[in-house]
């Protein structure tokens, strides 16, 4: 299993870069960041500095969307970073949440999501693509490699992930929901004539190592509120007992207004509706052994990467424990002599 660290690009940018460097030191393979250009600093500028000050770590948005940036601009950024630093980028993409809602926009359609994935991937891999009636490509790009991973919850988005995504991003670590969603994506890939094993699976959730459960839950409760925004869209379309598991929809019954000014923030006052049980199910909390146990269960479901959110008050300590204990426990062990 690979490991990613998910950061917010809060100022100062030097702090984000420092945490990315520390993640690499502790054995993480990826650093992902939120991509919400009004709430936080512009991530693509910061990626350039992260890549310049690290050696091997890959960077990418968690997640971008097709609405706030022209697709060719997004692809150009990735291709440029790859030319400057080697192929060390990955594109996480979804229909849009905070980046579009803060500007009173709305998520894109599934058709737009599907088309944007194709355009960004082709250009990001130094290939030509049809765009607005013309065939275009970057004449300066040679040998760029870019995977596009699709973030999804609802049935239609899961189908898109399976049909066209290089990877699937699930932003919660509940074992039952993860199993259902991974199976749904694999089935969609198979029906589309793809090898289901070719789709990589990334589970993302807050990771907090500690023993004070009340504190850990309060530090990570914001995550249930963030997920609840997407779940509310699903419920509006399919109802409370539609085609997604009740475990994903039932907990938002008490959800009311959501303030994006507190989006992704520990202590978010608009997430009191999220029960303790959901925090524990959606996140990975507790001792290092408890983290390892849950991560091994996710690996058995076919999860290729765990990306841990660090929006809490124990960033460095969590990275340290993962580097010293958790990541080695989930890594392949090679013996020097038999």
GROMACS .gro file of C-alpha atoms in nm:
model
  338
    1UNK     CA    1   0.000   0.000   0.000
    2UNK     CA    2   0.115   0.352  -0.079
    3UNK     CA    3   0.054   0.647   0.149
    4UNK     CA    4  -0.039   1.008   0.078
    5UNK     CA    5  -0.070   1.313   0.301
    6UNK     CA    6  -0.356   1.555   0.227
    7UNK     CA    7  -0.280   1.920   0.312
    8UNK     CA    8  -0.463   2.249   0.296
    9UNK     CA    9  -0.272   2.534   0.135
   10UNK     CA   10  -0.316   2.768   0.429
   11UNK     CA   11  -0.068   3.052   0.451
   12UNK     CA   12   0.219   3.067   0.489
   13UNK     CA   13   0.297   2.851   0.187
   14UNK     CA   14   0.631   2.765   0.347
   15UNK     CA   15   0.439   2.566   0.608
   16UNK     CA   16   0.271   2.353   0.340
   17UNK     CA   17   0.608   2.294   0.175
   18UNK     CA   18   0.762   2.200   0.510
   19UNK     CA   19   0.489   1.943   0.579
   20UNK     CA   20   0.534   1.799   0.230
   21UNK     CA   21   0.906   1.760   0.293
   22UNK     CA   22   0.836   1.593   0.625
   23UNK     CA   23   0.589   1.355   0.460
   24UNK     CA   24   0.859   1.248   0.216
   25UNK     CA   25   1.109   1.197   0.497
   26UNK     CA   26   0.862   0.964   0.668
   27UNK     CA   27   0.802   0.752   0.358
   28UNK     CA   28   0.487   0.897   0.206
   29UNK     CA   29   0.470   0.861  -0.172
   30UNK     CA   30   0.214   1.137  -0.241
   31UNK     CA   31   0.127   1.483  -0.117
   32UNK     CA   32  -0.221   1.596  -0.212
   33UNK     CA   33  -0.378   1.935  -0.144
   34UNK     CA   34  -0.724   2.086  -0.144
   35UNK     CA   35  -0.792   2.289  -0.460
   36UNK     CA   36  -1.025   2.572  -0.364
   37UNK     CA   37  -0.871   2.894  -0.487
   38UNK     CA   38  -1.073   3.135  -0.275
   39UNK     CA   39  -1.068   2.953   0.058
   40UNK     CA   40  -0.695   2.873   0.040
   41UNK     CA   41  -0.383   2.966  -0.154
   42UNK     CA   42  -0.334   2.858  -0.515
   43UNK     CA   43  -0.200   2.500  -0.498
   44UNK     CA   44  -0.029   2.474  -0.835
   45UNK     CA   45   0.217   2.751  -0.747
   46UNK     CA   46   0.299   2.568  -0.425
   47UNK     CA   47   0.342   2.236  -0.609
   48UNK     CA   48   0.632   2.386  -0.798
   49UNK     CA   49   0.812   2.460  -0.472
   50UNK     CA   50   0.725   2.123  -0.317
   51UNK     CA   51   0.869   1.945  -0.620
   52UNK     CA   52   1.179   2.164  -0.619
   53UNK     CA   53   1.245   2.089  -0.252
   54UNK     CA   54   1.179   1.713  -0.257
   55UNK     CA   55   1.324   1.424  -0.453
   56UNK     CA   56   1.058   1.163  -0.524
   57UNK     CA   57   0.718   1.258  -0.385
   58UNK     CA   58   0.426   1.306  -0.627
   59UNK     CA   59   0.184   1.596  -0.594
   60UNK     CA   60  -0.171   1.663  -0.706
   61UNK     CA   61  -0.506   1.822  -0.620
   62UNK     CA   62  -0.753   1.647  -0.390
   63UNK     CA   63  -0.950   1.735  -0.590
   64UNK     CA   64  -0.973   1.980  -0.876
   65UNK     CA   65  -1.284   2.022  -1.089
   66UNK     CA   66  -1.370   2.106  -1.452
   67UNK     CA   67  -1.562   2.425  -1.369
   68UNK     CA   68  -1.313   2.670  -1.220
   69UNK     CA   69  -1.029   2.626  -1.471
   70UNK     CA   70  -1.020   2.575  -1.843
   71UNK     CA   71  -0.932   2.210  -1.900
   72UNK     CA   72  -0.639   2.294  -2.125
   73UNK     CA   73  -0.493   2.523  -1.858
   74UNK     CA   74  -0.514   2.243  -1.601
   75UNK     CA   75  -0.340   2.004  -1.839
   76UNK     CA   76  -0.073   2.261  -1.921
   77UNK     CA   77   0.014   2.305  -1.554
   78UNK     CA   78   0.069   1.932  -1.510
   79UNK     CA   79   0.267   1.894  -1.831
   80UNK     CA   80   0.486   2.190  -1.734
   81UNK     CA   81   0.554   2.054  -1.385
   82UNK     CA   82   0.638   1.716  -1.535
   83UNK     CA   83   0.884   1.877  -1.776
   84UNK     CA   84   1.048   2.069  -1.491
   85UNK     CA   85   1.065   1.796  -1.228
   86UNK     CA   86   1.009   1.462  -1.399
   87UNK     CA   87   0.676   1.283  -1.404
   88UNK     CA   88   0.580   1.349  -1.043
   89UNK     CA   89   0.221   1.472  -1.073
   90UNK     CA   90  -0.122   1.313  -1.052
   91UNK     CA   91  -0.462   1.474  -1.110
   92UNK     CA   92  -0.748   1.407  -0.871
   93UNK     CA   93  -1.075   1.540  -1.010
   94UNK     CA   94  -1.443   1.554  -0.918
   95UNK     CA   95  -1.757   1.743  -1.012
   96UNK     CA   96  -1.678   2.033  -0.777
   97UNK     CA   97  -1.763   2.130  -0.421
   98UNK     CA   98  -1.618   2.423  -0.227
   99UNK     CA   99  -1.434   2.579  -0.522
  100UNK     CA  100  -1.759   2.620  -0.714
  101UNK     CA  101  -2.008   2.664  -0.432
  102UNK     CA  102  -1.819   2.957  -0.277
  103UNK     CA  103  -1.869   3.145  -0.604
  104UNK     CA  104  -2.237   3.042  -0.615
  105UNK     CA  105  -2.166   2.792  -0.890
  106UNK     CA  106  -2.266   2.429  -0.902
  107UNK     CA  107  -2.099   2.095  -0.976
  108UNK     CA  108  -2.055   2.005  -1.342
  109UNK     CA  109  -2.259   1.737  -1.516
  110UNK     CA  110  -2.134   1.382  -1.557
  111UNK     CA  111  -2.088   1.446  -1.928
  112UNK     CA  112  -1.865   1.745  -1.857
  113UNK     CA  113  -1.668   1.547  -1.600
  114UNK     CA  114  -1.614   1.262  -1.845
  115UNK     CA  115  -1.508   1.496  -2.127
  116UNK     CA  116  -1.273   1.696  -1.905
  117UNK     CA  117  -1.098   1.380  -1.789
  118UNK     CA  118  -1.031   1.285  -2.150
  119UNK     CA  119  -0.899   1.628  -2.248
  120UNK     CA  120  -0.677   1.671  -1.942
  121UNK     CA  121  -0.535   1.320  -1.966
  122UNK     CA  122  -0.457   1.332  -2.336
  123UNK     CA  123  -0.285   1.669  -2.321
  124UNK     CA  124  -0.116   1.580  -1.993
  125UNK     CA  125   0.033   1.273  -2.161
  126UNK     CA  126   0.179   1.474  -2.452
  127UNK     CA  127  -0.095   1.357  -2.689
  128UNK     CA  128  -0.332   1.546  -2.914
  129UNK     CA  129  -0.704   1.577  -2.841
  130UNK     CA  130  -1.012   1.726  -3.003
  131UNK     CA  131  -1.124   2.034  -2.815
  132UNK     CA  132  -1.395   2.281  -2.924
  133UNK     CA  133  -1.382   2.153  -3.280
  134UNK     CA  134  -1.004   2.159  -3.326
  135UNK     CA  135  -0.728   1.906  -3.271
  136UNK     CA  136  -0.480   2.053  -3.027
  137UNK     CA  137  -0.167   1.947  -2.838
  138UNK     CA  138   0.121   2.106  -2.653
  139UNK     CA  139   0.406   2.137  -2.906
  140UNK     CA  140   0.657   2.175  -2.622
  141UNK     CA  141   0.552   1.865  -2.426
  142UNK     CA  142   0.746   1.540  -2.469
  143UNK     CA  143   0.704   1.229  -2.259
  144UNK     CA  144   0.475   1.377  -1.994
  145UNK     CA  145   0.285   1.115  -1.792
  146UNK     CA  146  -0.033   1.200  -1.604
  147UNK     CA  147  -0.291   0.977  -1.438
  148UNK     CA  148  -0.639   1.115  -1.365
  149UNK     CA  149  -0.810   0.977  -1.054
  150UNK     CA  150  -1.183   1.035  -1.011
  151UNK     CA  151  -1.341   1.125  -0.677
  152UNK     CA  152  -1.696   0.992  -0.650
  153UNK     CA  153  -1.978   0.889  -0.417
  154UNK     CA  154  -2.298   0.854  -0.620
  155UNK     CA  155  -2.380   0.575  -0.866
  156UNK     CA  156  -2.333   0.783  -1.182
  157UNK     CA  157  -1.999   0.926  -1.071
  158UNK     CA  158  -1.882   0.580  -0.962
  159UNK     CA  159  -1.964   0.455  -1.310
  160UNK     CA  160  -1.754   0.732  -1.465
  161UNK     CA  161  -1.464   0.639  -1.236
  162UNK     CA  162  -1.480   0.278  -1.347
  163UNK     CA  163  -1.525   0.356  -1.715
  164UNK     CA  164  -1.258   0.624  -1.764
  165UNK     CA  165  -1.057   0.685  -1.445
  166UNK     CA  166  -0.699   0.575  -1.392
  167UNK     CA  167  -0.789   0.568  -1.026
  168UNK     CA  168  -1.085   0.608  -0.791
  169UNK     CA  169  -1.076   0.833  -0.485
  170UNK     CA  170  -1.312   0.752  -0.198
  171UNK     CA  171  -1.309   1.017   0.072
  172UNK     CA  172  -1.401   0.805   0.373
  173UNK     CA  173  -1.257   0.495   0.538
  174UNK     CA  174  -1.570   0.302   0.635
  175UNK     CA  175  -1.502  -0.061   0.545
  176UNK     CA  176  -1.856  -0.154   0.441
  177UNK     CA  177  -1.905   0.153   0.224
  178UNK     CA  178  -1.557   0.114   0.074
  179UNK     CA  179  -1.631  -0.246  -0.022
  180UNK     CA  180  -1.959  -0.148  -0.191
  181UNK     CA  181  -1.803   0.140  -0.381
  182UNK     CA  182  -1.494  -0.050  -0.493
  183UNK     CA  183  -1.715  -0.331  -0.620
  184UNK     CA  184  -1.935  -0.079  -0.804
  185UNK     CA  185  -1.632   0.082  -0.973
  186UNK     CA  186  -1.485  -0.255  -1.068
  187UNK     CA  187  -1.815  -0.369  -1.219
  188UNK     CA  188  -1.837  -0.047  -1.421
  189UNK     CA  189  -1.483  -0.097  -1.549
  190UNK     CA  190  -1.557  -0.455  -1.651
  191UNK     CA  191  -1.878  -0.358  -1.831
  192UNK     CA  192  -1.681  -0.094  -2.021
  193UNK     CA  193  -1.436  -0.360  -2.141
  194UNK     CA  194  -1.157  -0.254  -1.907
  195UNK     CA  195  -0.952  -0.470  -1.676
  196UNK     CA  196  -1.096  -0.388  -1.330
  197UNK     CA  197  -0.751  -0.439  -1.182
  198UNK     CA  198  -0.621  -0.150  -1.393
  199UNK     CA  199  -0.815   0.102  -1.181
  200UNK     CA  200  -0.621   0.212  -0.874
  201UNK     CA  201  -0.811   0.266  -0.551
  202UNK     CA  202  -0.735   0.541  -0.301
  203UNK     CA  203  -0.918   0.575   0.030
  204UNK     CA  204  -0.881   0.913   0.199
  205UNK     CA  205  -0.974   1.011   0.553
  206UNK     CA  206  -0.838   1.201   0.852
  207UNK     CA  207  -0.562   1.008   1.029
  208UNK     CA  208  -0.499   1.091   1.394
  209UNK     CA  209  -0.274   0.885   1.620
  210UNK     CA  210  -0.356   0.916   1.990
  211UNK     CA  211  -0.552   0.780   2.285
  212UNK     CA  212  -0.785   1.068   2.377
  213UNK     CA  213  -1.088   0.961   2.177
  214UNK     CA  214  -1.304   1.261   2.262
  215UNK     CA  215  -1.031   1.497   2.142
  216UNK     CA  216  -0.958   1.298   1.829
  217UNK     CA  217  -1.325   1.286   1.736
  218UNK     CA  218  -1.365   1.661   1.785
  219UNK     CA  219  -1.055   1.730   1.576
  220UNK     CA  220  -1.188   1.517   1.288
  221UNK     CA  221  -1.564   1.573   1.305
  222UNK     CA  222  -1.533   1.832   1.024
  223UNK     CA  223  -1.477   1.543   0.784
  224UNK     CA  224  -1.828   1.405   0.831
  225UNK     CA  225  -1.961   1.749   0.747
  226UNK     CA  226  -1.753   1.770   0.429
  227UNK     CA  227  -1.866   1.426   0.317
  228UNK     CA  228  -2.221   1.526   0.409
  229UNK     CA  229  -2.221   1.793   0.138
  230UNK     CA  230  -2.179   1.526  -0.127
  231UNK     CA  231  -2.419   1.288   0.046
  232UNK     CA  232  -2.685   1.561   0.052
  233UNK     CA  233  -2.660   1.586  -0.327
  234UNK     CA  234  -2.702   1.208  -0.355
  235UNK     CA  235  -3.005   1.208  -0.122
  236UNK     CA  236  -3.163   1.491  -0.322
  237UNK     CA  237  -3.131   1.280  -0.636
  238UNK     CA  238  -3.196   0.926  -0.510
  239UNK     CA  239  -3.372   0.967  -0.176
  240UNK     CA  240  -3.274   0.842   0.169
  241UNK     CA  241  -3.304   0.476   0.074
  242UNK     CA  242  -3.192   0.485  -0.285
  243UNK     CA  243  -2.912   0.300  -0.459
  244UNK     CA  244  -2.636   0.387  -0.211
  245UNK     CA  245  -2.589   0.225   0.132
  246UNK     CA  246  -2.799   0.361   0.418
  247UNK     CA  247  -2.478   0.381   0.621
  248UNK     CA  248  -2.373   0.668   0.396
  249UNK     CA  249  -2.702   0.859   0.396
  250UNK     CA  250  -2.870   0.812   0.733
  251UNK     CA  251  -2.631   1.026   0.937
  252UNK     CA  252  -2.713   1.354   0.754
  253UNK     CA  253  -3.074   1.364   0.880
  254UNK     CA  254  -2.977   1.639   1.126
  255UNK     CA  255  -2.774   1.836   0.873
  256UNK     CA  256  -2.880   2.197   0.822
  257UNK     CA  257  -2.694   2.487   0.663
  258UNK     CA  258  -2.322   2.449   0.595
  259UNK     CA  259  -2.075   2.738   0.617
  260UNK     CA  260  -1.794   2.701   0.363
  261UNK     CA  261  -1.593   2.960   0.557
  262UNK     CA  262  -1.526   2.674   0.801
  263UNK     CA  263  -1.480   2.407   0.535
  264UNK     CA  264  -1.228   2.140   0.627
  265UNK     CA  265  -1.150   2.302   0.961
  266UNK     CA  266  -1.121   2.132   1.300
  267UNK     CA  267  -1.386   2.274   1.530
  268UNK     CA  268  -1.625   2.350   1.244
  269UNK     CA  269  -1.942   2.469   1.419
  270UNK     CA  270  -2.167   2.337   1.142
  271UNK     CA  271  -2.076   1.970   1.190
  272UNK     CA  272  -2.233   1.905   1.530
  273UNK     CA  273  -2.486   1.680   1.354
  274UNK     CA  274  -2.211   1.424   1.280
  275UNK     CA  275  -2.234   1.149   1.547
  276UNK     CA  276  -1.929   0.999   1.716
  277UNK     CA  277  -1.991   0.665   1.547
  278UNK     CA  278  -1.962   0.820   1.202
  279UNK     CA  279  -1.640   1.000   1.292
  280UNK     CA  280  -1.486   0.670   1.402
  281UNK     CA  281  -1.613   0.481   1.099
  282UNK     CA  282  -1.518   0.742   0.840
  283UNK     CA  283  -1.176   0.827   0.987
  284UNK     CA  284  -0.875   0.629   1.109
  285UNK     CA  285  -0.816   0.708   1.475
  286UNK     CA  286  -0.646   0.557   1.778
  287UNK     CA  287  -0.318   0.382   1.842
  288UNK     CA  288  -0.072   0.285   1.572
  289UNK     CA  289  -0.193  -0.075   1.602
  290UNK     CA  290  -0.554   0.033   1.546
  291UNK     CA  291  -0.447   0.225   1.235
  292UNK     CA  292  -0.258  -0.077   1.106
  293UNK     CA  293  -0.554  -0.309   1.167
  294UNK     CA  294  -0.797  -0.090   0.972
  295UNK     CA  295  -0.549  -0.023   0.691
  296UNK     CA  296  -0.485  -0.395   0.648
  297UNK     CA  297  -0.860  -0.449   0.618
  298UNK     CA  298  -0.875  -0.179   0.350
  299UNK     CA  299  -0.582  -0.338   0.168
  300UNK     CA  300  -0.770  -0.668   0.162
  301UNK     CA  301  -1.054  -0.487  -0.018
  302UNK     CA  302  -0.811  -0.381  -0.289
  303UNK     CA  303  -0.712  -0.033  -0.171
  304UNK     CA  304  -0.380   0.069  -0.329
  305UNK     CA  305  -0.327   0.396  -0.141
  306UNK     CA  306  -0.439   0.553   0.183
  307UNK     CA  307  -0.431   0.934   0.180
  308UNK     CA  308  -0.452   1.080   0.528
  309UNK     CA  309  -0.595   1.426   0.593
  310UNK     CA  310  -0.389   1.636   0.834
  311UNK     CA  311  -0.642   1.904   0.924
  312UNK     CA  312  -0.591   1.873   1.298
  313UNK     CA  313  -0.353   1.972   1.579
  314UNK     CA  314  -0.114   1.675   1.562
  315UNK     CA  315   0.031   1.685   1.212
  316UNK     CA  316   0.397   1.621   1.284
  317UNK     CA  317   0.334   1.350   1.541
  318UNK     CA  318   0.096   1.164   1.311
  319UNK     CA  319   0.350   1.177   1.027
  320UNK     CA  320   0.621   1.049   1.263
  321UNK     CA  321   0.420   0.752   1.387
  322UNK     CA  322   0.321   0.661   1.034
  323UNK     CA  323   0.681   0.678   0.919
  324UNK     CA  324   0.820   0.476   1.206
  325UNK     CA  325   0.543   0.222   1.262
  326UNK     CA  326   0.240   0.224   1.032
  327UNK     CA  327   0.397   0.247   0.685
  328UNK     CA  328   0.658  -0.025   0.759
  329UNK     CA  329   0.378  -0.256   0.878
  330UNK     CA  330   0.195  -0.217   0.545
  331UNK     CA  331   0.507  -0.241   0.328
  332UNK     CA  332   0.654  -0.542   0.155
  333UNK     CA  333   0.926  -0.698   0.366
  334UNK     CA  334   1.240  -0.803   0.182
  335UNK     CA  335   1.499  -1.017   0.357
  336UNK     CA  336   1.869  -0.968   0.298
  337UNK     CA  337   1.948  -1.339   0.320
  338UNK     CA  338   1.759  -1.666   0.317
   0.00000   0.00000   0.00000
